C-alpha atoms as a printed R data frame, in Angstrom:
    type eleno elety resid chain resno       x      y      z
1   ATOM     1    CA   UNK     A     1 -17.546 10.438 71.343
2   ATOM     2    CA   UNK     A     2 -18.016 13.402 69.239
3   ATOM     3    CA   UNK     A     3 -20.848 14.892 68.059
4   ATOM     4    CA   UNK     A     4 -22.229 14.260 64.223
5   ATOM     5    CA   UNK     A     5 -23.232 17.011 62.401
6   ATOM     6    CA   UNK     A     6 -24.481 18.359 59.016
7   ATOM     7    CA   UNK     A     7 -24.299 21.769 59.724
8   ATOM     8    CA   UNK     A     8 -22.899 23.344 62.936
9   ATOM     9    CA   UNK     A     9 -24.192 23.559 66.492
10  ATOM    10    CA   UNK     A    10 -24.122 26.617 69.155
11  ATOM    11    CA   UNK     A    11 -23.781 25.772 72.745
12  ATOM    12    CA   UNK     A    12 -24.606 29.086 74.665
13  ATOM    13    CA   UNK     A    13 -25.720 30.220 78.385
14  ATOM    14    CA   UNK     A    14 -26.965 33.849 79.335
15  ATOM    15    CA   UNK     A    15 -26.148 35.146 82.352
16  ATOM    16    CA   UNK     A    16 -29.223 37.555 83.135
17  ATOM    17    CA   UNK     A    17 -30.701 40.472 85.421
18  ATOM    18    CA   UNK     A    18 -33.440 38.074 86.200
19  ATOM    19    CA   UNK     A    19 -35.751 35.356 84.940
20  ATOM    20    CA   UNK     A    20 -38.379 37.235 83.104
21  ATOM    21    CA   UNK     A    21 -38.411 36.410 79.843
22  ATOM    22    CA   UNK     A    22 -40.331 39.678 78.443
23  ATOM    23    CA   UNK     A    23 -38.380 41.919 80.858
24  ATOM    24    CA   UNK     A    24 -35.348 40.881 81.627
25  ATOM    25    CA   UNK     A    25 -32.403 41.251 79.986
26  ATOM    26    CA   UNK     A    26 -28.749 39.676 79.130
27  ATOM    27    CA   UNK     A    27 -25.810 40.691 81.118
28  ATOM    28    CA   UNK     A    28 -23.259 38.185 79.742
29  ATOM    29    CA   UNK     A    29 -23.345 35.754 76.560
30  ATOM    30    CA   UNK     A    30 -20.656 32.882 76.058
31  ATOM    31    CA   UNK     A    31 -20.969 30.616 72.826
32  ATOM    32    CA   UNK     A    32 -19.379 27.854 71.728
33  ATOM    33    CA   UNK     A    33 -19.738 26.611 68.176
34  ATOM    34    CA   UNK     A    34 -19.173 23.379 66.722
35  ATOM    35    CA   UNK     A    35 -18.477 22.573 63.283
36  ATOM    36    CA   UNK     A    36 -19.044 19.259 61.250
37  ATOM    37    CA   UNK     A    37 -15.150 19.230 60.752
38  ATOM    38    CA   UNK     A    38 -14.473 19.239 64.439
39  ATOM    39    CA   UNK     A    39 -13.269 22.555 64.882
40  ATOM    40    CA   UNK     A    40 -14.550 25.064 67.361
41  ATOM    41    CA   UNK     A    41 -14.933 28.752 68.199
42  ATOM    42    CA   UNK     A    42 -16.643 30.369 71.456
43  ATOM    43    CA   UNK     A    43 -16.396 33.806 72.321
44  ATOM    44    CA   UNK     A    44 -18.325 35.533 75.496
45  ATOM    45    CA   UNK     A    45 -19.122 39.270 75.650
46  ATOM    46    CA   UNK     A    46 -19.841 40.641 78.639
47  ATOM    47    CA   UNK     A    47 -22.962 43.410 78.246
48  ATOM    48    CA   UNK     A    48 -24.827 46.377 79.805
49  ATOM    49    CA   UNK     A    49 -28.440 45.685 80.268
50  ATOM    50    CA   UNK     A    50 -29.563 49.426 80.214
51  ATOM    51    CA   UNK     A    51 -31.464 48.548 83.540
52  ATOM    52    CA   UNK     A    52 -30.112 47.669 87.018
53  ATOM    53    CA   UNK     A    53 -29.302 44.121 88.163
54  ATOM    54    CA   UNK     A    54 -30.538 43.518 91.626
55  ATOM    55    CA   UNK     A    55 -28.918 42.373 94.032
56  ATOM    56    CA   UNK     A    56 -30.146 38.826 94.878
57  ATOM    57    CA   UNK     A    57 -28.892 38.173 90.945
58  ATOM    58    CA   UNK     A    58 -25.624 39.738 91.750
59  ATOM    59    CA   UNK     A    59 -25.116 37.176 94.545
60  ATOM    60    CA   UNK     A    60 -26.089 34.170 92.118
61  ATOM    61    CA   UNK     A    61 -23.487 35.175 88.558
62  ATOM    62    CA   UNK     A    62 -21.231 37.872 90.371
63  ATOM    63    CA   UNK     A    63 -21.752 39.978 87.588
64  ATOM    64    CA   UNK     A    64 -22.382 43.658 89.461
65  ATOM    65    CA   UNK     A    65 -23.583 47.261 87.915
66  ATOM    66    CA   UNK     A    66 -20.059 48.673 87.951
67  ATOM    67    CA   UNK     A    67 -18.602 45.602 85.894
68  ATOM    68    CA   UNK     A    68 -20.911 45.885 82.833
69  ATOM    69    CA   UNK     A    69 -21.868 49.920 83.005
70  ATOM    70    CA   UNK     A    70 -19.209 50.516 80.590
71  ATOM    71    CA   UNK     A    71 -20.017 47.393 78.378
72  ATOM    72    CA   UNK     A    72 -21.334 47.497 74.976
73  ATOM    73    CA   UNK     A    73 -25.217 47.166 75.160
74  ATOM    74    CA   UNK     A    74 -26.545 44.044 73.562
75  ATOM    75    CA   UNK     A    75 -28.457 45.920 70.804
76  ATOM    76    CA   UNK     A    76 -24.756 47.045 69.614
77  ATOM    77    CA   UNK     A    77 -23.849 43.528 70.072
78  ATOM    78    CA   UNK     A    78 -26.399 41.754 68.045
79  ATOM    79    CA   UNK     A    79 -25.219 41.910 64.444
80  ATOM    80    CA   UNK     A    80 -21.924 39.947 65.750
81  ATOM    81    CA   UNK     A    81 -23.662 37.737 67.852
82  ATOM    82    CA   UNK     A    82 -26.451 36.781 65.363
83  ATOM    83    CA   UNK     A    83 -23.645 36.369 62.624
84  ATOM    84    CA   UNK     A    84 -22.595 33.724 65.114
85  ATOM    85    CA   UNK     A    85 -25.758 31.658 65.620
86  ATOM    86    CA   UNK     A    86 -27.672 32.249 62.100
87  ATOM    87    CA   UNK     A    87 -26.635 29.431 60.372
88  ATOM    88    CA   UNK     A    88 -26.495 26.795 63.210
89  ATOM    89    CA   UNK     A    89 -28.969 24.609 65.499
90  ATOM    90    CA   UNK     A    90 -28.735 25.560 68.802
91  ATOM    91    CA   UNK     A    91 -27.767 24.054 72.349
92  ATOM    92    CA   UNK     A    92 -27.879 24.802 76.038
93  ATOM    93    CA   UNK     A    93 -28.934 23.777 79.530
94  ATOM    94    CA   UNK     A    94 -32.485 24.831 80.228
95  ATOM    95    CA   UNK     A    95 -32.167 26.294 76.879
96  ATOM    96    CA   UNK     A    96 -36.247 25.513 75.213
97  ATOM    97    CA   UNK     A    97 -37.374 27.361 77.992
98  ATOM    98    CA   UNK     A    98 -35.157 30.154 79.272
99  ATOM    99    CA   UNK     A    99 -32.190 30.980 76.779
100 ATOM   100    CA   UNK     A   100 -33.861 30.256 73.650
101 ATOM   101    CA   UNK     A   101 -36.769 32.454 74.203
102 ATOM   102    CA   UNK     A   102 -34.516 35.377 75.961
103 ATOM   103    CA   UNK     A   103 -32.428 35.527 73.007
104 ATOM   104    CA   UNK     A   104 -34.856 35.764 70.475
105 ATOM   105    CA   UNK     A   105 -36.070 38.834 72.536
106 ATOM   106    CA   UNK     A   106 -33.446 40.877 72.494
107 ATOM   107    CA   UNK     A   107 -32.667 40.318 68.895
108 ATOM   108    CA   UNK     A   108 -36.001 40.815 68.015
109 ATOM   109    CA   UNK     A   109 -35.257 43.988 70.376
110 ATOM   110    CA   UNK     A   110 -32.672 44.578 68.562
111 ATOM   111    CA   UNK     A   111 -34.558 44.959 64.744
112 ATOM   112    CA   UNK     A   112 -33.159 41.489 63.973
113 ATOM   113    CA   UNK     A   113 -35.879 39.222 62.123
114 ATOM   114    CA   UNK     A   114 -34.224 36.062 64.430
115 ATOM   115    CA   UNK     A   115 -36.289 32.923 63.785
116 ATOM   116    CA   UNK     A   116 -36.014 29.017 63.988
117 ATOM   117    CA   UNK     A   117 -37.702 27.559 61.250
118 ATOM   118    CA   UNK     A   118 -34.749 26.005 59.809
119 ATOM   119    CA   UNK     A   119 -33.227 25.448 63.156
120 ATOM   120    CA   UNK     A   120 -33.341 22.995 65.839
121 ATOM   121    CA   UNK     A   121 -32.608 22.871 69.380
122 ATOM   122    CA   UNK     A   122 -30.924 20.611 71.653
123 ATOM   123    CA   UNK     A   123 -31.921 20.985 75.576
124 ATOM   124    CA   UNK     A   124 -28.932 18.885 77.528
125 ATOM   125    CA   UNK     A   125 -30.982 19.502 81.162
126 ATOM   126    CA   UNK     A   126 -34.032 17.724 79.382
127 ATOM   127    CA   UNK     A   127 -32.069 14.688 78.036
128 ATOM   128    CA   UNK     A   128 -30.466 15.223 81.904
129 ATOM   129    CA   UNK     A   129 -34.036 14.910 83.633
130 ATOM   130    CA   UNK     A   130 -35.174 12.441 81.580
131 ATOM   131    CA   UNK     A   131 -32.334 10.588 82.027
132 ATOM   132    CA   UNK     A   132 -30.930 10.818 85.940
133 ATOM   133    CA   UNK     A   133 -32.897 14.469 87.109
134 ATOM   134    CA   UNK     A   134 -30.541 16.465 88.438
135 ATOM   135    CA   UNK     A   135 -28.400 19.811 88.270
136 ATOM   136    CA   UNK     A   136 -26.083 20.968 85.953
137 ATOM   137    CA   UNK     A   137 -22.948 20.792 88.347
138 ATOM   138    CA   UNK     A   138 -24.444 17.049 89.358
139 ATOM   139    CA   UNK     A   139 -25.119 16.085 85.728
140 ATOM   140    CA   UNK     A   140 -21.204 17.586 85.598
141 ATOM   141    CA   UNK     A   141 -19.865 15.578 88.609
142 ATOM   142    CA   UNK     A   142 -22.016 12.653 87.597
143 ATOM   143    CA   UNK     A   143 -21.122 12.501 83.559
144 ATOM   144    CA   UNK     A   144 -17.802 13.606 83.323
145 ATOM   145    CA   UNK     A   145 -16.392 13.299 87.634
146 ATOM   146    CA   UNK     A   146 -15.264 16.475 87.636
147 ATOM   147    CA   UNK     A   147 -16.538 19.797 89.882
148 ATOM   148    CA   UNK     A   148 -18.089 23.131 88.320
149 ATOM   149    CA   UNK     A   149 -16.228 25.166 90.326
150 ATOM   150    CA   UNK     A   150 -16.854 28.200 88.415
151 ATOM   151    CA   UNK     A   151 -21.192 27.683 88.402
152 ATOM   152    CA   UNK     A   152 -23.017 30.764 87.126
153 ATOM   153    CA   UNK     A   153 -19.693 31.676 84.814
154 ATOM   154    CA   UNK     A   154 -21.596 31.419 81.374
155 ATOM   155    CA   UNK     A   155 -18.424 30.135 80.134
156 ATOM   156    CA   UNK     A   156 -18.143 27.750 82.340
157 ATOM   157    CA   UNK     A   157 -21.342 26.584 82.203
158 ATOM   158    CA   UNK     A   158 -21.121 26.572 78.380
159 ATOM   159    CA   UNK     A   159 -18.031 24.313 78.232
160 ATOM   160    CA   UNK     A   160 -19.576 22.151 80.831
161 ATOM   161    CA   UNK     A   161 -22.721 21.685 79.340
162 ATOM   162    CA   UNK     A   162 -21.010 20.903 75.779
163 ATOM   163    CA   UNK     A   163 -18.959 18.250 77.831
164 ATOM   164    CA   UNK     A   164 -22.137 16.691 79.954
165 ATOM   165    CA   UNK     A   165 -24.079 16.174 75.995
166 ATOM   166    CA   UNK     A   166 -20.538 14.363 74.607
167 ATOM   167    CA   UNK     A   167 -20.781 12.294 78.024
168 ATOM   168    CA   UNK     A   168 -24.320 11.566 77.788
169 ATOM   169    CA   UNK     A   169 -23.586 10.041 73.862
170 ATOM   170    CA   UNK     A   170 -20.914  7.826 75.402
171 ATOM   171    CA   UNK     A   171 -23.431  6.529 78.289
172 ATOM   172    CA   UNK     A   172 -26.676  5.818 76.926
173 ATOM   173    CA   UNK     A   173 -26.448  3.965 73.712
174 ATOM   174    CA   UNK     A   174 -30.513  4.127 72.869
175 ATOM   175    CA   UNK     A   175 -29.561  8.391 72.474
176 ATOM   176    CA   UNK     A   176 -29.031  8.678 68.538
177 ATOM   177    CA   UNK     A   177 -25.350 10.902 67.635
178 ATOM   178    CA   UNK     A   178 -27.738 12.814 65.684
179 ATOM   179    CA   UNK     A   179 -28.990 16.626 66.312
180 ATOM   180    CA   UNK     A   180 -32.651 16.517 64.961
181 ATOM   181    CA   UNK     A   181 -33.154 13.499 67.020
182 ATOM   182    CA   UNK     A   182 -31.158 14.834 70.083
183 ATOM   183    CA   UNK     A   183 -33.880 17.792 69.589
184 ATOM   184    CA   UNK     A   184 -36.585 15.812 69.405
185 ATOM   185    CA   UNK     A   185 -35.804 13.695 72.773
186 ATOM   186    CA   UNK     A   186 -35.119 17.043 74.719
187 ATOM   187    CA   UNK     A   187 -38.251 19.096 73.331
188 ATOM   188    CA   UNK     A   188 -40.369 19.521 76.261
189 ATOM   189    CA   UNK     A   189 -43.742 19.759 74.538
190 ATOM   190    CA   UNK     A   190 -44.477 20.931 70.850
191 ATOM   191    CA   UNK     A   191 -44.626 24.419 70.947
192 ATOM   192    CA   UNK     A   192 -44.913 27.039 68.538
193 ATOM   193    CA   UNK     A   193 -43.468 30.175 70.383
194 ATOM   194    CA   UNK     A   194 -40.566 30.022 72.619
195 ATOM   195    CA   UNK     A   195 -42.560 30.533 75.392
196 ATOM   196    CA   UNK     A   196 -44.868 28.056 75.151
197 ATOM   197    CA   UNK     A   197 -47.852 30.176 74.962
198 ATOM   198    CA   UNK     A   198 -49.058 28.759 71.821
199 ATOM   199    CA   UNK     A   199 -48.875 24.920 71.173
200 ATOM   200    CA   UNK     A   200 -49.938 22.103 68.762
201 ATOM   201    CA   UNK     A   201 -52.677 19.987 69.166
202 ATOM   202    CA   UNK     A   202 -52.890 16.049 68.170
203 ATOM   203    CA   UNK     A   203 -53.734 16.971 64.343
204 ATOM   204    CA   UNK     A   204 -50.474 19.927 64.302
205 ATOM   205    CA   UNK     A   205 -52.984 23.242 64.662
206 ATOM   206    CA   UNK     A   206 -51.996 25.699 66.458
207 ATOM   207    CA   UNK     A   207 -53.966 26.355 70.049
208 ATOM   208    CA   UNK     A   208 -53.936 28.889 72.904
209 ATOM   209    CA   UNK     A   209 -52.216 26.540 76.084
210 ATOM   210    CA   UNK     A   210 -52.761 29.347 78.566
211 ATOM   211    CA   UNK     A   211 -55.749 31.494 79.914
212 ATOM   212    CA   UNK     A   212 -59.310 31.397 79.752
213 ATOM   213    CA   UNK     A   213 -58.662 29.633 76.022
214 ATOM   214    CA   UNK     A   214 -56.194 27.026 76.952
215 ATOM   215    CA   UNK     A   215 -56.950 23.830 74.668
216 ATOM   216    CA   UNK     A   216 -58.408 25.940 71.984
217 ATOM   217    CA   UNK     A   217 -57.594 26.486 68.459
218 ATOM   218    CA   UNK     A   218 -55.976 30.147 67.897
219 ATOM   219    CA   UNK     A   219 -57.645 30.494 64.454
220 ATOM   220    CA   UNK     A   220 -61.019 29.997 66.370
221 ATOM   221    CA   UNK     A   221 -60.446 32.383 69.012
222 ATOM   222    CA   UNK     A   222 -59.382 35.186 67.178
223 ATOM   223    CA   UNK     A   223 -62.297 34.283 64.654
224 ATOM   224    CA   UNK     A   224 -65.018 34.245 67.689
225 ATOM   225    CA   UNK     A   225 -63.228 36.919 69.901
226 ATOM   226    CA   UNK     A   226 -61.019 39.435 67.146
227 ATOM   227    CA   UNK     A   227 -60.512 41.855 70.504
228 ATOM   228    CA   UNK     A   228 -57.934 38.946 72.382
229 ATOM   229    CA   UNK     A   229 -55.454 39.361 69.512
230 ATOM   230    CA   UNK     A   230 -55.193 43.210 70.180
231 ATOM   231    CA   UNK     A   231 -55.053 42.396 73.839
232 ATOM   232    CA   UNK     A   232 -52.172 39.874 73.341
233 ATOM   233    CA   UNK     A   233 -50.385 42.506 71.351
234 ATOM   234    CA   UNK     A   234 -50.445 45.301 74.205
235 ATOM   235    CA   UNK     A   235 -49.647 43.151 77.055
236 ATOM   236    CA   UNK     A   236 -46.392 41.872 78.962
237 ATOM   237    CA   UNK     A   237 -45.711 38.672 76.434
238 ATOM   238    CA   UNK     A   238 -42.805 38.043 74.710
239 ATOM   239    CA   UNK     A   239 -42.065 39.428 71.211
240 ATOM   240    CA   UNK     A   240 -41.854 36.450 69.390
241 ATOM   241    CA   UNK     A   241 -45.021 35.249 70.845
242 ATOM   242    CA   UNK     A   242 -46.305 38.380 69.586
243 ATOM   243    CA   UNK     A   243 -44.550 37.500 66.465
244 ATOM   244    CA   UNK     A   244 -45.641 33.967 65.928
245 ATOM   245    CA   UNK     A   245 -49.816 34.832 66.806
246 ATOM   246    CA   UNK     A   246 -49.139 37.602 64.087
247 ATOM   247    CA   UNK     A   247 -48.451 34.864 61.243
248 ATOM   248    CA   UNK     A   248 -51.035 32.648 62.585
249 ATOM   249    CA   UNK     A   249 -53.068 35.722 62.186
250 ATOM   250    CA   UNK     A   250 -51.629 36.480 58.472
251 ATOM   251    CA   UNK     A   251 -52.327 33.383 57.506
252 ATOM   252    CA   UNK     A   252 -55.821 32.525 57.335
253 ATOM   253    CA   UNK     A   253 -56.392 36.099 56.005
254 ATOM   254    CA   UNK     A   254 -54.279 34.811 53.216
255 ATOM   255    CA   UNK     A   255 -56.089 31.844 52.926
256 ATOM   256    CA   UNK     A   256 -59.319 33.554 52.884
257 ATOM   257    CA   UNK     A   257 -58.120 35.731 50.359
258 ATOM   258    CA   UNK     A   258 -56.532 32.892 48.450
């Protein structure tokens, strides 16, 4: 089974100082991208995140202080890797909820206007979950009988994740060889950020699903309450959440001067 595609495709896996989205940051990036004609390219950098990686994460990737203190730093990095990624859809294993949104960070970090309008995204551990509900070195084992021997290698866990979506084509016949529906099947829930912070209602408008406004429209809120936008702004959320509430923001002050 390969995959079909229209335009190419970006597996990728971070290999991180932690789990924070807002704070932390990537020590190691692998990609592998897949064009329409077959033909592939991955490349992995390894990268200094400018802030110490503690222990406990040490013991999980292997990746230690002294390996990436003489790395380039992921801002210097960017312009390559976004050269990579900016004109495919992306995949991944957890990707909707931890890669996806940690990328977009540090580009955004980096002064790079990184956005997925025109791009969609393929989670493999969703269409996993749904599917059997396991790990990636079971969905590995289970998929295509071989071991992960080298779990936590972003590499690794690239190629193997690449492997497991090819596997899962060949097994389950109802999953369509086609990446906007393979996106569809493994979105989570219809978000507008990466993070999940803001979400779409039934009709497709835009509401707070957090806080003391969960379940309510974000052009209402900052309507009734103006001060919450500020307060969004200078708090620990992501960037792009930042980002995206900005538009929403824009938007009706268009329309209203429209």
């Amino acid at each position: 089974m390969e995959l079909k595609l229209t335009r190419p495709i970006c597996f990728f896996d971070l290999e991180t100082t932690g789990v924070n989205v807002a704070k932390d940051r990537i020590v190691e990036i692998a990609i592998l991208k897949i064009f329409p004609n077959g033909n592939k390219e991955s490349k992995t950098w390894l990268v200094n995140p400018e802030m110490t990686i503690p222990a406990n994460v040490v013991e999980v990737h292997g990746i230690t202080n002294e390996r990436v203190a003489n790395e380039p730093t992921f801002k210097e990095l960017s312009k390559e890797i976004y050269k990579m990624i900016k004109d495919s859809d992306l995949g991944g294993f957890n990707s909707d909820r931890f890669d996806i949104p940690l990328l977009a960070e540090e580009l955004l970090r980096a002064d790079i206007d990184f956005d997925m309008k025109n791009t969609v995204s393929v989670d493999v551990q969703t269409i996993f979950h749904k599917m059997e509900k396991r790990t990636l070195e079971a969905a590995y084992k289970f998929y295509c009988d071989k071991n992960l021997n080298d779990a936590h290698s972003a590499a690794a866990d690239t190629n193997a994740t690449y492997e497991v979506l090819l596997s899962q084509l060949d097994r389950y016949p109802e999953l369509e060889n086609n990446i906007k529906k393979l996106s569809e099947f493994s979105r989570r829930k219809q978000s507008v950020d990466f993070a999940g912070f803001i979400a779409l209602d039934e009709k497709g408008e835009e509401i707070f699903s957090f806080g003391k406004h969960k379940g309510k429209k974000v052009h209402d809120v900052l309507e009734k309450e103006p001060g919450y936008f500020g307060w969004i702004l200078n708090a620990d959320f992501p960037l792009y959440t930042k980002k995206v509430l900005t538009q929403i923001k824009l938007s009706k002050l268009n329309n209203k001067l429209g």
